Short mmCIF file of C-alpha atoms in Angstrom, two decimals:
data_model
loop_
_atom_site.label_atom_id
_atom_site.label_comp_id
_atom_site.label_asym_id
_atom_site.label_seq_id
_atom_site.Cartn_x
_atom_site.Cartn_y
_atom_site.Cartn_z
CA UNK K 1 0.00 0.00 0.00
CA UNK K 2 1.28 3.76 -0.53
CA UNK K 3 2.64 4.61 2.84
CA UNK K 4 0.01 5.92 4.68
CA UNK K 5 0.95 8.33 8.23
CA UNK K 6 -1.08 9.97 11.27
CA UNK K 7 -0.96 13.94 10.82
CA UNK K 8 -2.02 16.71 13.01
CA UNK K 9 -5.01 17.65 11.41
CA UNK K 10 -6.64 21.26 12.13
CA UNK K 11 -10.68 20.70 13.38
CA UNK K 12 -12.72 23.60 14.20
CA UNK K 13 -12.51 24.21 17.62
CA UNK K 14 -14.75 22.53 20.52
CA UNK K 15 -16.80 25.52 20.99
CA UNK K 16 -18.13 25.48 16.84
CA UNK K 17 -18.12 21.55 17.01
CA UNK K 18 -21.31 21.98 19.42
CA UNK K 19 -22.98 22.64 16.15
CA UNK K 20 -21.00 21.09 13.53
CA UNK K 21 -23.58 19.93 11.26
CA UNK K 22 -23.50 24.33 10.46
CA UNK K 23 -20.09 23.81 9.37
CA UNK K 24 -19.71 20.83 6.80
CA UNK K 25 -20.85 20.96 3.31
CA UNK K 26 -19.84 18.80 0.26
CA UNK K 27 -16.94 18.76 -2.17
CA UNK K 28 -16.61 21.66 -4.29
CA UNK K 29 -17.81 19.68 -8.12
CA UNK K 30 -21.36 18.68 -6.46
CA UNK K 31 -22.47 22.35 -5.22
CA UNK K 32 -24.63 24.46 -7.53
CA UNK K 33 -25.05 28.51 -7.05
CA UNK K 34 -28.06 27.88 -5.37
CA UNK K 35 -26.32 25.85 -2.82
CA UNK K 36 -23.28 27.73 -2.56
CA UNK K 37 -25.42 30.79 -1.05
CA UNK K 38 -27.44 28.78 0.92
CA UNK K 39 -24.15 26.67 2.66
CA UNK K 40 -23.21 30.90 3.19
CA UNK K 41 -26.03 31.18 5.28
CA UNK K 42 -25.54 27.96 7.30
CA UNK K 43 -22.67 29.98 8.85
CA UNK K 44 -19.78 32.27 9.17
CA UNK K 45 -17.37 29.38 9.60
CA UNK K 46 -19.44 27.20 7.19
CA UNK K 47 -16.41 25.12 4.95
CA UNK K 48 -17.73 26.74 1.73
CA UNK K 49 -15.83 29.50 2.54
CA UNK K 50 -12.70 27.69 1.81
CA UNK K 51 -13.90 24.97 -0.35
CA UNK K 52 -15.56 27.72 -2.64
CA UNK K 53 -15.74 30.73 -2.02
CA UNK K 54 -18.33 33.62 -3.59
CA UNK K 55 -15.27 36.25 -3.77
CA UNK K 56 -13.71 37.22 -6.70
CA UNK K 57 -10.77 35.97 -5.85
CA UNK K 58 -11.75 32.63 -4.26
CA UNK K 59 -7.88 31.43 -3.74
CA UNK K 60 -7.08 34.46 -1.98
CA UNK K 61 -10.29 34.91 0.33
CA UNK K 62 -9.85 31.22 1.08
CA UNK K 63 -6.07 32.01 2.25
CA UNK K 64 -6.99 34.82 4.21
CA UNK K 65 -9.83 33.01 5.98
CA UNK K 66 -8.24 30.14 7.21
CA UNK K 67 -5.42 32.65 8.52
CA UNK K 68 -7.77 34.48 10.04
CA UNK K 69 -9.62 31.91 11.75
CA UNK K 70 -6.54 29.77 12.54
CA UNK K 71 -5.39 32.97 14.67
CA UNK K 72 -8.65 33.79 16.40
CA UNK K 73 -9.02 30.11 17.41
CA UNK K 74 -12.22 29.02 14.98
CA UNK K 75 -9.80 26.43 14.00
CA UNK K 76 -7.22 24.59 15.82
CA UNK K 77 -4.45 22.73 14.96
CA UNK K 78 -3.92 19.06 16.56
CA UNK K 79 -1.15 19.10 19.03
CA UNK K 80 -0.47 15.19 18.18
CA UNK K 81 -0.39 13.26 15.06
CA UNK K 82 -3.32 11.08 14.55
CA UNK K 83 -5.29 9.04 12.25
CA UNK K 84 -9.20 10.14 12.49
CA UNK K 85 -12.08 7.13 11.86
CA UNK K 86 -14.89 8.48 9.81
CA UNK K 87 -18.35 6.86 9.97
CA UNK K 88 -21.43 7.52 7.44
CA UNK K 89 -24.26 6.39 8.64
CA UNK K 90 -27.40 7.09 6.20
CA UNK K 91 -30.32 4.90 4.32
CA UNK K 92 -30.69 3.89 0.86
CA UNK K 93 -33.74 4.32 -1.64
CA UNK K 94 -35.20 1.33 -0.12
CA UNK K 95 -35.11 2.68 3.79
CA UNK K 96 -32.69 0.74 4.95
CA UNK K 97 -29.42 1.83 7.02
CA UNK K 98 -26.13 1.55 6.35
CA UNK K 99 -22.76 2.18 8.02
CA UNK K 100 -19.81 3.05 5.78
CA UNK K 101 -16.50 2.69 8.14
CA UNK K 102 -12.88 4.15 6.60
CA UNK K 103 -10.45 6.35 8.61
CA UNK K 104 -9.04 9.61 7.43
CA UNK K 105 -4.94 9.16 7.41
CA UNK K 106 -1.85 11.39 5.03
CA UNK K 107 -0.98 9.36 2.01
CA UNK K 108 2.09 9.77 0.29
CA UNK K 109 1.62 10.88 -3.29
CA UNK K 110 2.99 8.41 -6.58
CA UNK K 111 2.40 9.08 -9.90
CA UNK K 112 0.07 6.75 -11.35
CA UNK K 113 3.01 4.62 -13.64
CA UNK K 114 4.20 3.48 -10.10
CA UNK K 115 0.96 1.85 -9.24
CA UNK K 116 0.45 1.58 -5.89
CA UNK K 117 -2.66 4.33 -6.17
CA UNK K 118 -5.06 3.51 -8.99
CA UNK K 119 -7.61 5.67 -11.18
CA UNK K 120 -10.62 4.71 -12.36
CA UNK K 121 -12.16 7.33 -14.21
CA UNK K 122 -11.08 10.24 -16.50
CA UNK K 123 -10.44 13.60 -15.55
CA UNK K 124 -10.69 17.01 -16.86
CA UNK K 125 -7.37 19.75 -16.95
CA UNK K 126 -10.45 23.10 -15.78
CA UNK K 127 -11.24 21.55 -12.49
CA UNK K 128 -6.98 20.22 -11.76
CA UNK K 129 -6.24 23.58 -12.66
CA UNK K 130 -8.97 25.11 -10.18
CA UNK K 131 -7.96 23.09 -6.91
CA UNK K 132 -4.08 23.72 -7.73
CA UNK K 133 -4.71 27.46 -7.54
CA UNK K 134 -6.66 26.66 -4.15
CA UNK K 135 -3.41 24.43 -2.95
CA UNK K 136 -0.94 26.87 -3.78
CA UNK K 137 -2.54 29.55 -1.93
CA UNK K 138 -4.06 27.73 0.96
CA UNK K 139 -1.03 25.50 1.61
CA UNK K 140 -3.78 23.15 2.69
CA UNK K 141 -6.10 20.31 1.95
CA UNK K 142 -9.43 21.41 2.40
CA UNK K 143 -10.99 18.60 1.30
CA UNK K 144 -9.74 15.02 1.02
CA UNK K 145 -9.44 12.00 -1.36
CA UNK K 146 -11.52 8.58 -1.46
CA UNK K 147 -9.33 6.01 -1.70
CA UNK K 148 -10.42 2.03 -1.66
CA UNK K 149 -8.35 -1.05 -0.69
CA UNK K 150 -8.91 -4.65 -0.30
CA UNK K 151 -8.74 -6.63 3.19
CA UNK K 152 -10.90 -9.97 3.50
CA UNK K 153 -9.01 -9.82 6.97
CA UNK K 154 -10.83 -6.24 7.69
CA UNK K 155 -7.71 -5.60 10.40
CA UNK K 156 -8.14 -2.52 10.06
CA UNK K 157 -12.30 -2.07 10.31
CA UNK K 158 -12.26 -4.20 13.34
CA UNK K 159 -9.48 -1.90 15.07
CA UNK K 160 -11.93 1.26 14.53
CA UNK K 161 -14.73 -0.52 15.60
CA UNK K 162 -13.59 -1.55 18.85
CA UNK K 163 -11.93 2.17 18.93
CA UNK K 164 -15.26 4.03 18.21
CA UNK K 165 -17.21 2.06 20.69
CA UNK K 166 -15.14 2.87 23.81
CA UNK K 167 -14.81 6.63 22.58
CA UNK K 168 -17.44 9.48 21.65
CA UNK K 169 -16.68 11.05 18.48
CA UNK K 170 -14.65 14.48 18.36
CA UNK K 171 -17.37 15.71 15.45
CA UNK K 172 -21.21 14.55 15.36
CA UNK K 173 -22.50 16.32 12.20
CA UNK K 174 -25.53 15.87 10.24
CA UNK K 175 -26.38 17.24 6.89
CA UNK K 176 -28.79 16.24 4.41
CA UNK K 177 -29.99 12.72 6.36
CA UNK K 178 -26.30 11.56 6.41
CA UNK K 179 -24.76 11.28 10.36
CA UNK K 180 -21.47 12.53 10.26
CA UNK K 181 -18.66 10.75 13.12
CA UNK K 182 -14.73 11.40 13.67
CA UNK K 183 -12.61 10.27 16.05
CA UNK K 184 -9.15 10.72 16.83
CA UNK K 185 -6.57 8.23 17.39
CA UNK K 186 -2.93 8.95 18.59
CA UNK K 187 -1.98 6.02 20.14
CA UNK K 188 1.16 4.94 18.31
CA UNK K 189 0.65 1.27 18.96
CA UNK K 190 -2.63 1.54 17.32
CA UNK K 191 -1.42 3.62 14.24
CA UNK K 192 1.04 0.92 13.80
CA UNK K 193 -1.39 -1.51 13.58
CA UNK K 194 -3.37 0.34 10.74
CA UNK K 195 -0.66 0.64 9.16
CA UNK K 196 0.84 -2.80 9.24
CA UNK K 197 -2.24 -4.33 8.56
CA UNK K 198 -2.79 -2.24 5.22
CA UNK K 199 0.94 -3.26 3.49
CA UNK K 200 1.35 -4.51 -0.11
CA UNK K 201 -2.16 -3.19 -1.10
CA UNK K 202 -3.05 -0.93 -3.69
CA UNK K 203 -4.92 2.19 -3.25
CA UNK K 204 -8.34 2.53 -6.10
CA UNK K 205 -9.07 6.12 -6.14
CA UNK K 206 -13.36 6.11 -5.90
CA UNK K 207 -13.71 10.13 -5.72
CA UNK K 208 -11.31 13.07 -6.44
CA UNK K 209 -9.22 11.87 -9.20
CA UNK K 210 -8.93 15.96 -9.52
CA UNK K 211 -7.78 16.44 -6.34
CA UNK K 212 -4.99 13.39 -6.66
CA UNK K 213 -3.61 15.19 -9.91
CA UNK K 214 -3.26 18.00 -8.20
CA UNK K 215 -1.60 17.26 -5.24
CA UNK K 216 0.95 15.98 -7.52
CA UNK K 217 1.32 18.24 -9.68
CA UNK K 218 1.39 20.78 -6.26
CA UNK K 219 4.29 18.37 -4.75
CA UNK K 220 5.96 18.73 -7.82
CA UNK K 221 5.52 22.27 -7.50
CA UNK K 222 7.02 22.65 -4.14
CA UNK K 223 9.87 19.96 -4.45
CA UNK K 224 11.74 21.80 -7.48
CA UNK K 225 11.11 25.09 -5.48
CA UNK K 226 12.90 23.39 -2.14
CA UNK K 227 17.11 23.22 -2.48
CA UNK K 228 16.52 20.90 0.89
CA UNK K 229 13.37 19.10 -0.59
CA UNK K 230 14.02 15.56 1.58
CA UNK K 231 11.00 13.76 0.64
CA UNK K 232 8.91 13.70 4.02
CA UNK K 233 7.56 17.16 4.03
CA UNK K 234 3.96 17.57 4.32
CA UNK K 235 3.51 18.26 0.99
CA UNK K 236 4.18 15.20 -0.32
CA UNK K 237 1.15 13.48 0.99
CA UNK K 238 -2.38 14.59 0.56
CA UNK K 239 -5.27 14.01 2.58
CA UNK K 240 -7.14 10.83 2.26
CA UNK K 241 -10.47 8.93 3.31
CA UNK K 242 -9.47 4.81 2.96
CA UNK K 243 -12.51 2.03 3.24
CA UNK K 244 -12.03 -1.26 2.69
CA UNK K 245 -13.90 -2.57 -0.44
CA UNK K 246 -15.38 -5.55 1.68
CA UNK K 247 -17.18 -2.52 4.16
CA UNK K 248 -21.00 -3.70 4.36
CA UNK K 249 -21.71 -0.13 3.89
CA UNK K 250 -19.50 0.95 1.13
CA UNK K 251 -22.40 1.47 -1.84
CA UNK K 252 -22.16 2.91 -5.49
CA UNK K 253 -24.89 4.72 -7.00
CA UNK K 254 -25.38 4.45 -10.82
CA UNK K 255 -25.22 7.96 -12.95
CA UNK K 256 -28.02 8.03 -15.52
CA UNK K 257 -27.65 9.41 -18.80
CA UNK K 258 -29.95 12.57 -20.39
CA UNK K 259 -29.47 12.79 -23.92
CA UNK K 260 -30.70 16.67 -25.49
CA UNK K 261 -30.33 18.55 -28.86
CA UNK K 262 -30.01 16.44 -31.32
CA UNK K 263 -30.87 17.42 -34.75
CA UNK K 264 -33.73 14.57 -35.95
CA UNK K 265 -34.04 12.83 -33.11
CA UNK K 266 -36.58 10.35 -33.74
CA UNK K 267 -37.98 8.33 -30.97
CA UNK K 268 -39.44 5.50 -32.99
CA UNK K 269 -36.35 4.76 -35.35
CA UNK K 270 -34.24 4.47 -32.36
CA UNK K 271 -36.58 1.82 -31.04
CA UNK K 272 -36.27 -0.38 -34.04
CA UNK K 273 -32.48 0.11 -34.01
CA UNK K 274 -32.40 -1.14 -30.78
CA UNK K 275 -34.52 -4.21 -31.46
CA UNK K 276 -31.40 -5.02 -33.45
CA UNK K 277 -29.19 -5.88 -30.40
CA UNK K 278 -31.13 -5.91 -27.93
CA UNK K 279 -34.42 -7.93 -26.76
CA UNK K 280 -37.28 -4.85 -26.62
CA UNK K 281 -39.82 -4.81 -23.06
CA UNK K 282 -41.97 -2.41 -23.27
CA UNK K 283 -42.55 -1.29 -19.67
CA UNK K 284 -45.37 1.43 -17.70
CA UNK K 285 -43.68 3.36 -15.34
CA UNK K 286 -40.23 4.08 -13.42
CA UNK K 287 -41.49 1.16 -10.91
CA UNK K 288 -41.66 -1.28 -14.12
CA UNK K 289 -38.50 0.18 -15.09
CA UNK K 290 -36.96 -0.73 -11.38
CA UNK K 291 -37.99 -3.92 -10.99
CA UNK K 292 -36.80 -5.18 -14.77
CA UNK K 293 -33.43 -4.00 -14.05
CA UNK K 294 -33.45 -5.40 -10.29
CA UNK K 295 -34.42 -8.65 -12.10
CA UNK K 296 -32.09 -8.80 -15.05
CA UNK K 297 -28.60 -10.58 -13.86
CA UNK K 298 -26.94 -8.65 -17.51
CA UNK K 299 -24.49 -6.24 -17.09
CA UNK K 300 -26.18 -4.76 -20.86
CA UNK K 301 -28.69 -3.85 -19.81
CA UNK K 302 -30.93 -0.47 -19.50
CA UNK K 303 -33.55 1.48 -19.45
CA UNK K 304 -34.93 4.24 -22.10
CA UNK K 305 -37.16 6.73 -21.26
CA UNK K 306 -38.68 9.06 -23.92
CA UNK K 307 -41.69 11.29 -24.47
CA UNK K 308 -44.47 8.25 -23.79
CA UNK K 309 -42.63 5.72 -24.09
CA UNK K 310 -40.62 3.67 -21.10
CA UNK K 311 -38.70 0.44 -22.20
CA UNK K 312 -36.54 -2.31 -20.68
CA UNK K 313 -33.71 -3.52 -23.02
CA UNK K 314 -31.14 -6.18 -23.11
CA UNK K 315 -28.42 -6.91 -25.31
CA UNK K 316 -29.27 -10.60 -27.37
CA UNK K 317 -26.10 -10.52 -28.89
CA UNK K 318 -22.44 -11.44 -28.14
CA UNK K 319 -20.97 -8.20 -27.04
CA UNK K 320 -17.47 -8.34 -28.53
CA UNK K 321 -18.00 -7.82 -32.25
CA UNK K 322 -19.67 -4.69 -30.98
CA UNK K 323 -16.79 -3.15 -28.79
CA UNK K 324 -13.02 -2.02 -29.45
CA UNK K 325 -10.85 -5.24 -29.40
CA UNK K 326 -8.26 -3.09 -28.18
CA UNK K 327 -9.82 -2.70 -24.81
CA UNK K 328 -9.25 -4.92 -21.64
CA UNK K 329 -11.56 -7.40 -20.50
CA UNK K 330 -12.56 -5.74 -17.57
CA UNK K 331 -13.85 -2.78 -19.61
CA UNK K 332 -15.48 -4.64 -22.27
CA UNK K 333 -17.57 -6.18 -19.32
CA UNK K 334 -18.56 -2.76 -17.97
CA UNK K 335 -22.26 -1.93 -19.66
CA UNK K 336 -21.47 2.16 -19.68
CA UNK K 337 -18.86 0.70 -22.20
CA UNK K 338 -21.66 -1.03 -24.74
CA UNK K 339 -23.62 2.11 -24.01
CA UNK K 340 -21.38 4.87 -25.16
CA UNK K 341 -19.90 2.69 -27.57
CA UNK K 342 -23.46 1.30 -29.26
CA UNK K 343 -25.46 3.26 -28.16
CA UNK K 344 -24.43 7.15 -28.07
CA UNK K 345 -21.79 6.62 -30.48
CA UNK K 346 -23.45 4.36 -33.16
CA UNK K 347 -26.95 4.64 -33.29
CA UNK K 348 -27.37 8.14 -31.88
CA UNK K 349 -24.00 9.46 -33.46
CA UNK K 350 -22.89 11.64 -30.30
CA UNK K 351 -19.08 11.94 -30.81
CA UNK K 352 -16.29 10.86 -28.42
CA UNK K 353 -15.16 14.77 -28.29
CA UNK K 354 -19.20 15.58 -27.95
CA UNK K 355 -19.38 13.40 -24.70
CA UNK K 356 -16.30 14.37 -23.06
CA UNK K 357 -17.78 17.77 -23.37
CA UNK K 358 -21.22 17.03 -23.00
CA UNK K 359 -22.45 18.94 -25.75
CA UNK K 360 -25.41 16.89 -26.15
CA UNK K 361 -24.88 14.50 -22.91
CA UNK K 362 -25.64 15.57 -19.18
CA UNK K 363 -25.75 12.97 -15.96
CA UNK K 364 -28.32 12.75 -13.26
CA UNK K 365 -27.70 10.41 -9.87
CA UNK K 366 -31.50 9.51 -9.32
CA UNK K 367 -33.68 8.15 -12.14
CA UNK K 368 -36.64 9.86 -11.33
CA UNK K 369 -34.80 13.06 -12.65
CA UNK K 370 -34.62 11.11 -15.78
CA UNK K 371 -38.23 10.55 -15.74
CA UNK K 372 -38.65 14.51 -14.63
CA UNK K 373 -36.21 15.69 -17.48
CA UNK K 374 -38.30 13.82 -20.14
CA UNK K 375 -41.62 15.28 -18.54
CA UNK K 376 -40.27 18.99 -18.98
CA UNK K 377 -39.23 18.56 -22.40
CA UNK K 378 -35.45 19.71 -22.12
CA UNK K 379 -34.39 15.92 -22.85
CA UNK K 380 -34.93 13.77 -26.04
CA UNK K 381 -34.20 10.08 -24.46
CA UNK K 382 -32.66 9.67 -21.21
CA UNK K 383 -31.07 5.86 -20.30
CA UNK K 384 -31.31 4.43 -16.80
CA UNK K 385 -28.21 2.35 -16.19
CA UNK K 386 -27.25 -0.43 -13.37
CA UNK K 387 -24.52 0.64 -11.02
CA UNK K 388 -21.14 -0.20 -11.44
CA UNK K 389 -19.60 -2.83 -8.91
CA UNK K 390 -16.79 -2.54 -6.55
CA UNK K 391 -15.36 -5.52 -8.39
CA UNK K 392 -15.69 -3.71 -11.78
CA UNK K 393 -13.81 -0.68 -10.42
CA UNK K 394 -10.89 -2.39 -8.87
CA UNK K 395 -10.80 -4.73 -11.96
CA UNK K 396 -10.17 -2.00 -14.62
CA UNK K 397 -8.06 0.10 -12.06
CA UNK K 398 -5.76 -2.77 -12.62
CA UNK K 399 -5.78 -2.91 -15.84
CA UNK K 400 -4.26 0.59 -16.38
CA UNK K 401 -7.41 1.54 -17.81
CA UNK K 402 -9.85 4.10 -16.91
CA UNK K 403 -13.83 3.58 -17.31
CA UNK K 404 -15.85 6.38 -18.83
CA UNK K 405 -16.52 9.71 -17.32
CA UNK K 406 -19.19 9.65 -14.74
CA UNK K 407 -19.11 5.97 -14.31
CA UNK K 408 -19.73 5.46 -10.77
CA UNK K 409 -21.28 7.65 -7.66
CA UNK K 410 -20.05 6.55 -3.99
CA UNK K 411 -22.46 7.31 -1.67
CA UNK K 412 -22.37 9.57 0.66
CA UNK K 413 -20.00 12.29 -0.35
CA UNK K 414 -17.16 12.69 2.20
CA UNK K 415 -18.01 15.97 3.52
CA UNK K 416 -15.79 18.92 3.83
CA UNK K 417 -15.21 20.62 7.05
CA UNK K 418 -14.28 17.29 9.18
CA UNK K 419 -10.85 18.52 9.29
CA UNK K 420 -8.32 19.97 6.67
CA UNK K 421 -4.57 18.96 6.47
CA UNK K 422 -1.33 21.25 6.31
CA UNK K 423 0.94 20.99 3.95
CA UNK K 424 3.38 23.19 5.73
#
C-alpha cells in the first residue's frame, strides 16, 4: 500500500463543534449557485468559505480566511499526530441503514506509472487547474481524497470498531440525512497496527481523481522550489479517506444518462435500431422500469425513457464484435462501455469529443430526474443504467485503464469541514 501516516489535522474548535452539522458541506464539483449561497447562510465558519468561495478571488479569500480563523481560534491545529475514523451512517432508496466505516490518514503521493494508487475514471485539466490554484494559496487540503483497498481480513475495520465504541466522536455532524462521526486516534501502537495491517495493497481512487492530480502536480511544485526538498515534508502526501472494499456499507450509486439537442431525433427509429441488439420490453412506469433492471442478472442492460414511451432492453447478442478489441476485459464487461460505444456513439452518433464535453450529454444520480427531465421537455431520451460494482472498479483500475466519465457515484459524499490537512 502507498505509505500511509497519522498527521495533526486542524478541526474547528470545541466551541463550533457543538454545532458542527452548520459547518460541513460537500466537495466543491457537487455544489450548484443555489447551494453555494445557501451553505453561506448555514454559517460564518461554514467550509464553503474555503472549499468555494463567492469572492472574486476565491484562492485568496480562502487564504486569508483560514489565517484568520486559525489565529482567532475558529480552528485549531492538533497538538499530536493522529489518524481520524470516519463513519457515514445514512439509508438507501429502499429505507434501509447503512454504516460506511474508513479512517481519514496522510498518504504519500505516486504518480500513477508506479501503481500503488489507482484511477478509475477520466479527468478534466479546468477543475486540476482550479484546486491547484486553491493548494498553492491555501497551503492546505481542504478537502480530502476517497481512496479504496482490499482486506478480506478487515484488520483494520475491526481496530476502529472496537476504537469508536469505547470513545465518543470528536465531530457529530448531520447534513442532508447523512450522520457525520470522527474520532481521533494517537496512540502509536494503534497507528502501527493500521498501518501494518494495510501493506502490499493498492490504493483505487473512488472520488477526487482531480484532487490526486493535483496534489501531484502541487508536490511537484514545491519539491523543485525546495534546495533541501528531503522527501517527508507535508507536501508530499495529501489528505485521504481509505474504506475497505469488503465494508458492508461501502455502496455505489449508478449515474443516468440525459441525452438533449439532437438534430432529428426520432424516438421510434431508435426503437427499431435497438430491437437489433437488444431484446425490446416495453414497460409502464419508473417502478416497471426498477424492478426489470433489479431482475435482469446482464451487465447490458438499460432502461430508455422518452416522451411516452418507457422500455426495458437487453443486449441478445455477443458483445465483442460490438466493442473495441483493443480494450481490456474488464472494460469490455462494464455496460457504460456497450452504451457509449453502441449506443451514443453508433446509433445516436454523439461523438467521443461531444461526450467528453457534453455537448449533447448531461448525468443525473436519481432516475426519477430522468423521468422529470423527459416530462419537462429539455431531454430527447434519457437511459437508466445499473450501477457499477466494486469488483468492476478495482478490476479496470488494474488494468491501467480508466472507465468512462461519470461511471460510478459513492455514496455519501465525504463531507468537507471534518478537518483539513497542512501541507506546511
Amino acid at each position: 500500500m502507498p505509505e500511509i501516516i497519522p498527521f495533526n489535522g486542524i478541526l474547528y474548535s470545541p466551541e463550533l463543534l457543538k454545532s458542527a452539522s452548520e459547518l460541513i458541506c460537500p466537495p466543491y464539483d457537487v455544489i450548484s449557485a443555489a447551494f453555494q449561497q445557501r451553505l453561506y447562510g448555514s454559517s460564518p465558519y461554514n467550509a464553503i468559505r474555503l472549499e468555494l468561495p463567492l469572492e472574486a478571488d476565491p484562492y485568496s479569500a480562502a487564504a486569508e480566511r483560514l489565517a484568520e480563523w486559525l489565529q482567532g481560534g475558529e480552528l485549531q491545529n492538533d497538538s499530536v499526530p493522529a489518524i481520524y475514523p470516519y463513519f457515514q451512517t445514512f439509508e438507501d432508496s429502499d429505507g434501509v441503514s447503512h454504516t460506511r466505516c474508513g479512517f481519514f490518514a496522510a498518504m504519500r503521493l505516486y504518480d500513477f506509472s508506479e501503481k500503488k494508487v489507482l484511477p478509475h475514471e477520466k479527468t478534466l485539466s479546468g477543475p486540476k487547474a482550479d484546486r491547484l490554484n486553491l493548494f498553492r494559496k491555501t497551503k492546505t487540503n481542504i478537502s480530502g481524497i476517497f481512496g479504496l483497498y482490499a482486506d478480506e481480513s478487515k484488520t483494520a475495520d475491526c481496530l476502529m470498531k472496537a476504537f469508536t465504541e469505547s470513545h465518543e466522536p470528536i465531530v457529530d455532524a448531520h447534513f442532508e440525512g447523512v450522520s457525520n462521526r470522527l474520532w481521533r486516534i494517537t496512540d502509536p501502537e494503534i497507528v502501527g497496527q493500521f498501518q501494518q495491517s494495510l501493506q502490499d495493497r493498492a490504493v483505487y481512487i473512488a472520488d477526487g481523481h482531480h484532487r490526486y492530480d493535483t496534489g501531484v502536480n502541487y508536490r511537484n511544485e514545491r519539491a523543485a522550489a525546495n534546495p533541501s526538498h528531503t522527501g517527508q515534508e507535508p507536501y508530499n502526501f495529501i489528505l485521504t479517506y481509505l474504506a475497505n472494499i469488503h465494508d458492508e456499507g461501502l455502496l455505489i450509486f449508478p449515474i443516468h444518462r440525459l441525452v438533449h439537442s439532437l438534430e432529428g431525433f426520432d424516438a421510434a427509429l431508435l426503437k427499431s435500431r435497438l430491437a437489433e441488439f437488444f431484446t425490446v420490453t416495453e414497460l409502464h412506469d419508473r417502478a416497471a422500469l426498477k424492478a426489470f433492471l433489479d431482475g435482469e442478472p446482464s451487465s447490458y442492460a438499460y432502461g430508455v425513457v422518452t416522451s411516452g414511451m418507457v422500455l426495458g432492453i437487453c443486449l441478445k447478442t455477443d458483445p465483442k464484435p460490438l466493442l473495441d478489441p483493443a480494450r481490456p476485459e474488464a472494460l469490455q464487461r462494464l455496460g457504460l462501455v456497450l452504451l457509449h460505444d453502441l449506443i451514443l456513439f453508433r446509433l445516436l452518433g454523439i461523438s467521443q469529443e461531444a461526450m467528453a464535453k457534453q455537448s449533447n450529454l448531461t448525468y443525473v444520480k436519481d432516475d426519477r430526474e430522468v423521468f422529470d427531465a423527459i416530462d419537462s421537455g429539455k431531454v430527447q431520451v434519457g437511459f437508466v443504467v445499473k450501477p457499477t460494482t466494486v469488483e468492476q472498479v478495482l478490476s479496470v483500475s488494474e488494468t491501467g485503464e480508466v472507465m468512462p466519465q461519470k461511471s460510478t457515484f459513492f455514496y455519501p459524499k465525504l463531507m468537507t469541514g471534518m478537518l483539513f490537512n497542512p501541507l506546511d
